[in-house]
Coordinates of C-alpha atoms in Angstrom, one line a residue:
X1064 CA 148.3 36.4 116.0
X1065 CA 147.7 39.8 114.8
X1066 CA 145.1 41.1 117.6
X1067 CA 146.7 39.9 121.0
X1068 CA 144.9 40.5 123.8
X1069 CA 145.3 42.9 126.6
X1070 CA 145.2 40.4 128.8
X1071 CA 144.4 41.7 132.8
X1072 CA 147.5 40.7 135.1
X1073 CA 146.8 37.1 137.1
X1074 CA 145.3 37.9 140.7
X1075 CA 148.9 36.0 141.9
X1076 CA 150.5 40.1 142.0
X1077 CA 152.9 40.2 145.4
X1078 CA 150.6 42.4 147.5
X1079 CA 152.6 44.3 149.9
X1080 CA 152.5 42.6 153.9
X1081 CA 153.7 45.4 156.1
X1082 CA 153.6 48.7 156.5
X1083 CA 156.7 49.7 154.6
X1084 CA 155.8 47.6 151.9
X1085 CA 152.0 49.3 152.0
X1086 CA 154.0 52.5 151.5
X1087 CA 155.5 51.3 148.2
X1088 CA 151.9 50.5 146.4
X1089 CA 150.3 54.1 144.9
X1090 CA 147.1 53.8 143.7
X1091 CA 146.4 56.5 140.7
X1092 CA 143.8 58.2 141.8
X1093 CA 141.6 60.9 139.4
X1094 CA 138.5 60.9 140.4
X1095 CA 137.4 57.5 139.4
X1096 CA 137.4 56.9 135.3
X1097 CA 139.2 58.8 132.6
X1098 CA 137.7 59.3 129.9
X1099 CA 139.4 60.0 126.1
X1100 CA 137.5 60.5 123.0
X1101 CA 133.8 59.4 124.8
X1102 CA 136.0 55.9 126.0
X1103 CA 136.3 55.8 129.5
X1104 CA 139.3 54.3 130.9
X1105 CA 139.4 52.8 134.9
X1106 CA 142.1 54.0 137.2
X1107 CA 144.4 51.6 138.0
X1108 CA 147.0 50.9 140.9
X1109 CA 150.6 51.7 140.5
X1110 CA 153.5 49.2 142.2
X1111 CA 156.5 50.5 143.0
X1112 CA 159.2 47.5 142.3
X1113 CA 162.0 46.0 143.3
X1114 CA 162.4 43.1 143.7
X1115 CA 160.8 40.0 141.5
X1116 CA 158.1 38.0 143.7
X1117 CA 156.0 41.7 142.7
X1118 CA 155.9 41.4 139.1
X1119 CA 152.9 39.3 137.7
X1120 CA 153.6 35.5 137.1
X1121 CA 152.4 35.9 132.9
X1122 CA 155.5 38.3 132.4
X1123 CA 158.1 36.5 134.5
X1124 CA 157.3 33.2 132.6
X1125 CA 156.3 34.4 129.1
X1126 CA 154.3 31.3 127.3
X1127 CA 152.6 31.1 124.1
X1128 CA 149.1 30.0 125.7
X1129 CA 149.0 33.3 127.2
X1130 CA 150.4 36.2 125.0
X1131 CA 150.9 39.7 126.4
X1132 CA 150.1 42.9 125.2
X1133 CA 151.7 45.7 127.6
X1134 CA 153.0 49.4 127.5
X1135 CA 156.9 49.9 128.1
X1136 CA 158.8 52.7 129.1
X1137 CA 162.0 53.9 130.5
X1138 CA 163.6 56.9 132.5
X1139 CA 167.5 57.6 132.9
X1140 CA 169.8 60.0 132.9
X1141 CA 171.4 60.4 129.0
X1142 CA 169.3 57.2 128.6
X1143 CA 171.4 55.5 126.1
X1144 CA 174.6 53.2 126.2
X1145 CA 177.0 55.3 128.3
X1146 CA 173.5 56.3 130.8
X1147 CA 171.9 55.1 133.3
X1148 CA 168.7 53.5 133.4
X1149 CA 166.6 54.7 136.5
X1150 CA 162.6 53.7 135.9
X1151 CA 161.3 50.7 134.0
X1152 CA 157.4 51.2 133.5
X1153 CA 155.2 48.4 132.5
X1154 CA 151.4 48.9 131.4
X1155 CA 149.4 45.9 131.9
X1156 CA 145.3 46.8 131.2
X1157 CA 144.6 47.2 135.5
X1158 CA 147.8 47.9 137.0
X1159 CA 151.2 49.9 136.0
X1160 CA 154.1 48.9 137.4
X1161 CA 156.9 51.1 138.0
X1162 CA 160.5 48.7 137.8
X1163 CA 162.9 50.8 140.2
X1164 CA 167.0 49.5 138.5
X1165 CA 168.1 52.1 141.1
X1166 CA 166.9 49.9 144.1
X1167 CA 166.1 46.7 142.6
X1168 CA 169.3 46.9 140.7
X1169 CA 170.6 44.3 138.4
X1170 CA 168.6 41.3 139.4
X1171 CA 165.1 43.5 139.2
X1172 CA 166.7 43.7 135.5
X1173 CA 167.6 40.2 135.0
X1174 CA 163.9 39.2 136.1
X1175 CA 162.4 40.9 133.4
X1176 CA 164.8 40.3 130.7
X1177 CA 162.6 36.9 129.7
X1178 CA 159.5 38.8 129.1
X1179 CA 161.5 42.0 127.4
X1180 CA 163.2 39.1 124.9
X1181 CA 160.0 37.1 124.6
X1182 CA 157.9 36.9 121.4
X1183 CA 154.8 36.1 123.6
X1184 CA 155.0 39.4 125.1
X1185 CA 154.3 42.9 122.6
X1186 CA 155.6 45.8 124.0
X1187 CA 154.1 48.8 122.7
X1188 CA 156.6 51.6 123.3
X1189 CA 156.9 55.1 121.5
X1190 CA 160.7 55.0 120.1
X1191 CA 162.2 52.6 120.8
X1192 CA 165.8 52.9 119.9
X1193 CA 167.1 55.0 123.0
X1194 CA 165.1 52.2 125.4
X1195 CA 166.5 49.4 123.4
X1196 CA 170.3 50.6 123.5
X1197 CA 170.2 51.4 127.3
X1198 CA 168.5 47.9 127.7
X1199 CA 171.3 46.2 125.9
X1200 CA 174.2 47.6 127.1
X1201 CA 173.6 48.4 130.8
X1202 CA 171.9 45.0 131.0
X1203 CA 172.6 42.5 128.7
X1204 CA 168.7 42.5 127.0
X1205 CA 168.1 42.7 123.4
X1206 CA 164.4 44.3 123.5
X1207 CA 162.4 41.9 121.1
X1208 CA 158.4 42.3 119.4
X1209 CA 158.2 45.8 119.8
X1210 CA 155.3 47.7 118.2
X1211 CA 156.6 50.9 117.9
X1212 CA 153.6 53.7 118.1
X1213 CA 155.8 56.0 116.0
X1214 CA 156.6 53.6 113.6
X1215 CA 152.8 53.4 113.3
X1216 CA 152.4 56.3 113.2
X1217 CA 154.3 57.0 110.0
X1218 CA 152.9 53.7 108.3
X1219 CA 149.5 54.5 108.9
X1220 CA 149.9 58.0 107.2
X1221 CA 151.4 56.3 104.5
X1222 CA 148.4 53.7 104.6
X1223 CA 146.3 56.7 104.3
X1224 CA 148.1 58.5 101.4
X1225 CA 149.8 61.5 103.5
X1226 CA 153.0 62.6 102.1
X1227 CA 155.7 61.8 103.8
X1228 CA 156.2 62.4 107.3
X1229 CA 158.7 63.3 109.8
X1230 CA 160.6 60.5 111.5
X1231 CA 160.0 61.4 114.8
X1232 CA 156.6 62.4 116.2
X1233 CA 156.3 62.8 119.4
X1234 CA 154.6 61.5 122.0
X1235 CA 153.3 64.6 123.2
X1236 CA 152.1 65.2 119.7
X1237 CA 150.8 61.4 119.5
X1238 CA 148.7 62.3 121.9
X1239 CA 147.3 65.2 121.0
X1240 CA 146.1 63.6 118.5
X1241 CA 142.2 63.3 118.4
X1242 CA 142.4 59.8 116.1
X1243 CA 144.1 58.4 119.1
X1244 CA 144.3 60.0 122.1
X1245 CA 143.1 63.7 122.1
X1246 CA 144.6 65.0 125.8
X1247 CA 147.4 67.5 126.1
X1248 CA 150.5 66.8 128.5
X1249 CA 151.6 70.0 129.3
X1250 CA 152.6 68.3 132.6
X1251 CA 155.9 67.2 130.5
X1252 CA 156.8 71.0 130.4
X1253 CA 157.0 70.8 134.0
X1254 CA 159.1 67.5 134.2
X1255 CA 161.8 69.0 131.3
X1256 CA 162.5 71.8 133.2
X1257 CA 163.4 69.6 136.3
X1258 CA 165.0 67.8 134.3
X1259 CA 167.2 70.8 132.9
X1260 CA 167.7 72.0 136.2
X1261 CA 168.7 68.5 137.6
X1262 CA 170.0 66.3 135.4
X1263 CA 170.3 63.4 137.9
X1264 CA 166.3 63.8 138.6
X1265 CA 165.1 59.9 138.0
X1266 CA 168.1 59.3 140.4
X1267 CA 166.4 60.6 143.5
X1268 CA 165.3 58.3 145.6
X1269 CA 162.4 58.2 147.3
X1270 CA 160.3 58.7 144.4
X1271 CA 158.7 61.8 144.6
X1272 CA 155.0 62.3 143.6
X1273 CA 155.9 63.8 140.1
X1274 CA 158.2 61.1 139.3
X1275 CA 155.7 58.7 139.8
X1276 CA 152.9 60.7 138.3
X1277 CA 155.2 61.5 135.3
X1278 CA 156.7 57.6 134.8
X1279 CA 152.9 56.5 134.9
X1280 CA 151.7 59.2 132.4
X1281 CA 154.4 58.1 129.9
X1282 CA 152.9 54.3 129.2
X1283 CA 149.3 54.9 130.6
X1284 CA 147.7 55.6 127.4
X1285 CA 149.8 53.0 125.0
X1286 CA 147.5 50.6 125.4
X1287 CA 144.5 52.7 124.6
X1288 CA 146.7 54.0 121.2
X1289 CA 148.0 50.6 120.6
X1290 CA 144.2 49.4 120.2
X1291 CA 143.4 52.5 117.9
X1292 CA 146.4 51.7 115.7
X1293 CA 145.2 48.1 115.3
X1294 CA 141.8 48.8 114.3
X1295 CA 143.6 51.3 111.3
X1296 CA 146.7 48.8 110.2
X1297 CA 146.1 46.5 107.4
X1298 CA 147.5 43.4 107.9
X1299 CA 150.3 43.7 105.4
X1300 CA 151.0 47.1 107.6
X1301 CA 151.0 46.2 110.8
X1302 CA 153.5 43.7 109.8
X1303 CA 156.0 46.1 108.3
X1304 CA 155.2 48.1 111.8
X1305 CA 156.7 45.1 113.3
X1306 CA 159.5 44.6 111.0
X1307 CA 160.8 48.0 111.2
X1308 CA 160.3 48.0 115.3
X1309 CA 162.7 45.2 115.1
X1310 CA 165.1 46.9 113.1
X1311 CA 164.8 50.2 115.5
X1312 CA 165.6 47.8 118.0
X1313 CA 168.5 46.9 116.9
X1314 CA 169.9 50.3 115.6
X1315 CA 172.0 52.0 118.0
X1316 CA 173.1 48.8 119.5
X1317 CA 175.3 47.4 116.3
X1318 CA 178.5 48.5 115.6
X1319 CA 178.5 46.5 112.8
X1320 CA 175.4 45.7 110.1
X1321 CA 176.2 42.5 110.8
X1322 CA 177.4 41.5 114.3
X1323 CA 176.6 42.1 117.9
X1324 CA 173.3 40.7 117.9
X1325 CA 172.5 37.6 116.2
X1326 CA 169.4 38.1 113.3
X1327 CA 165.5 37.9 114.6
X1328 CA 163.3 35.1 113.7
X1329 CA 161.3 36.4 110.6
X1330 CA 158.3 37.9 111.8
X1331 CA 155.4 35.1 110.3
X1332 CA 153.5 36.9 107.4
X1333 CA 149.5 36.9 107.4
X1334 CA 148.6 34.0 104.6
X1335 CA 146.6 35.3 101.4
X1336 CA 148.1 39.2 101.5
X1337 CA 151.3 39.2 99.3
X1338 CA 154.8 39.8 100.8
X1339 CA 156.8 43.1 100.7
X1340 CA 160.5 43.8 100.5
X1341 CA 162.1 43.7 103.9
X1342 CA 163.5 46.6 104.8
X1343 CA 167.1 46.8 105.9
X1344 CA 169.6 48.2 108.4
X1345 CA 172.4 49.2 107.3
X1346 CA 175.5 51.6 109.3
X1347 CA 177.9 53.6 107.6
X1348 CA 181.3 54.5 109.5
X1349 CA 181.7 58.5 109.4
X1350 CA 185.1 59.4 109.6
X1351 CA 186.1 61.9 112.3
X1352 CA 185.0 65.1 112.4
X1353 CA 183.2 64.6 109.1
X1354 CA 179.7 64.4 110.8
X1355 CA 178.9 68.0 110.8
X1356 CA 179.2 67.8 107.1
X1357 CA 176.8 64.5 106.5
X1358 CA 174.0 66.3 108.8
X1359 CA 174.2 69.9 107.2
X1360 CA 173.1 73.3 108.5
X1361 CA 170.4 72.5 110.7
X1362 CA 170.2 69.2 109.0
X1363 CA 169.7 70.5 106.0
X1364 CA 172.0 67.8 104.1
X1365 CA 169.9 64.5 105.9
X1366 CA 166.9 65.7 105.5
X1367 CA 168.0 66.0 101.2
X1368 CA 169.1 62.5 101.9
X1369 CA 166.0 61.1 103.4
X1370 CA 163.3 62.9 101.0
X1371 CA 166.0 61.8 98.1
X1372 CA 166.1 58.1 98.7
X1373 CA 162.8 57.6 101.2
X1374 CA 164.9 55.9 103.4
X1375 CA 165.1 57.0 107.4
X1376 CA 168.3 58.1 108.9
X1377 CA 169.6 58.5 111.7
X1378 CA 172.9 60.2 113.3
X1379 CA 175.1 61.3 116.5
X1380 CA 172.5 64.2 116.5
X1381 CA 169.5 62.0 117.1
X1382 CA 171.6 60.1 119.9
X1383 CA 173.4 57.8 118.5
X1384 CA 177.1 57.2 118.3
X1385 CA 178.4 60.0 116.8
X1386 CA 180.8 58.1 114.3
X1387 CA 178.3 56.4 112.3
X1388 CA 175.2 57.0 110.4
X1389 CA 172.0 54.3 110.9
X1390 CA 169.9 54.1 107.5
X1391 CA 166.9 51.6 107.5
X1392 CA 164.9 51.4 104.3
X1393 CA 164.5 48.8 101.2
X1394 CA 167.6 47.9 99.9
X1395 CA 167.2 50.3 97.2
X1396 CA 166.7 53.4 99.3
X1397 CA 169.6 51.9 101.4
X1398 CA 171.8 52.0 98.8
X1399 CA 171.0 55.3 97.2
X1400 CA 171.3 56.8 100.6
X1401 CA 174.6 55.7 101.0
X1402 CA 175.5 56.9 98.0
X1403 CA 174.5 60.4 98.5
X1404 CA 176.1 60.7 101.7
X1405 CA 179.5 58.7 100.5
X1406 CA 179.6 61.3 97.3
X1407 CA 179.5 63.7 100.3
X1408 CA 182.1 62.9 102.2
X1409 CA 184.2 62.7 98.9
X1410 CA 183.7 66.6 98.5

């Protein structure tokens, strides 16, 4: 189970039948193959989507015979619970699609919710946690198997025997990294300064050229990373990697530790490699206008609170509500983070 395949989407993909239809298909053109690292990757159409006979049969009717592997992104304005959710992109290994919730609106949404649920279908993503939230409460989807790049990231340093890391590479800085990509994306400078200019960019409508090229160059290199992370993750790795992408799933969506969304099915554990402690999620109600004081000068205090206790933390600074703090660790590091920052607030 641990090396899915990257399967190639069934032949059965809606092609368009008219001319407006024609319009809406893009094919990503550079000049035939791309090449990475000596690999050379084929350039692949891009679908424009909106409604569900153009998604691929495999991911509207997830089954265990025929497990997915597929790159997920989204794009929004303040992508998060209160946001809106503009572009879904979906990676498969010959064809990207971009999932338009502005057009196709909720029922584009509902369509895919099987397939973003399934546990037949891996969804590499890079950070998860804003994706996940938006997904849950603009549209009812809890995002399930998740194989978080940054989480591998870190646990592959760790695998290594790197000192500890910062939470939150990015994915610019994922890929400029010559163990799994090696290509610089300055074109995201370009798309943040839009984006600065025009908040309500992924709102426009028709897509422009550099929304679609930008949507399509966020997800099409996961695949190409996810297979680099696989050949470096032990087995007793990748499946933390998994249980902590469940966990980051499941972060800003809680109010509570305990309610809101009902506990996963434990993640199956390779036989013969011995079991480590789960880690844990656990949230801890800030009261108002004490949150300044938890995160510090420049974030001075949770950074002492994360290097203290090695768990990872995360606040209203990092996008989440801004009246509780998110800590994900073993249940010791839990607990003595929690401790530091309740002895805080007693100050």
């Amino acid at each position: 189970m641990w090396l899915l395949r990257m399967n190639k989407i069934s032949s059965r993909i809606h092609e368009p039948s008219n001319r407006s239809e024609l319009m809406r298909t893009i094919f990503y053109l550079l000049g035939g193959s791309i090449s990475y690292n000596g690999d050379k990757l084929p350039s692949v159409p891009i679908y424009i989507v909106t409604k569900r006979s153009q998604l691929p049969v495999e991911f509207l009717a997830p089954s265990p015979g025929d497990k997915l592997v597929i790159g997920l992104d989204c794009e929004g304005v303040n992508l998060s619970r209160n946001g809106t959710l503009c572009i879904m992109q979906l990676a498969f290994a010959n064809a990207i699609f971009l999932v338009d919730a502005i057009e196709g609106g909720a029922p584009i949404m509902e369509a895919c919710k099987p397939a973003l649920e399934s546990n037949f279908v891996t969804k590499v993503i890079h950070d998860c946690k804003r994706d996940s939230e938006a997904l849950y409460f603009q549209f009812g989807i809890k995002l399930n198997n998740v194989m978080d790049t940054q989480i591998a990231y870190n646990i592959i340093e760790e695998q290594e025997g790197k000192k500890q890391v910062e939470n939150c590479m990015s994915f610019v800085g994922l890929l400029a990294d010559p163990r799994y990509c090696g290509v610089s994306y300055h074109e995201k400078d370009e798309v943040r300064a839009l984006l600065r200019q025009d908040p309500s960019f992924w709102t426009r409508r028709p897509l422009s050229e550099i929304m679609i090229r930008s949507a399509t160059d966020d997800v099409k290199f996961l695949l190409y990373i996810y297979q680099k992370m696989i050949d470096k993750l032990s087995k007793q790795s990748l499946w933390r990697v998994l249980h902590r992408g469940v966990l980051y799933c499941q972060c800003y969506c809680l109010q509570y530790s305990n309610a809101d969304w009902s506990p996963s099915p434990p993640i199956p554990f390779p036989v013969g490699v011995s079991v480590p402690v789960r880690e844990v999620l656990s949230i801890l109600n800030i009261p108002l206008g004490r949150m300044g004081c938890v995160i510090g000068k420049r974030g001075s205090f949770i950074r002492f609170v994360e290097q203290s206790s090695n768990a990872k933390i995360f606040t209203g600074r990092s996008g989440c509500p801004d009246d509780r703090v998110f800590i994900i660790g073993l249940p010791g590091e839990v607990r003595n983070a929690k401790a530091l920052i309740e002895s805080k607030l007693r100050e």
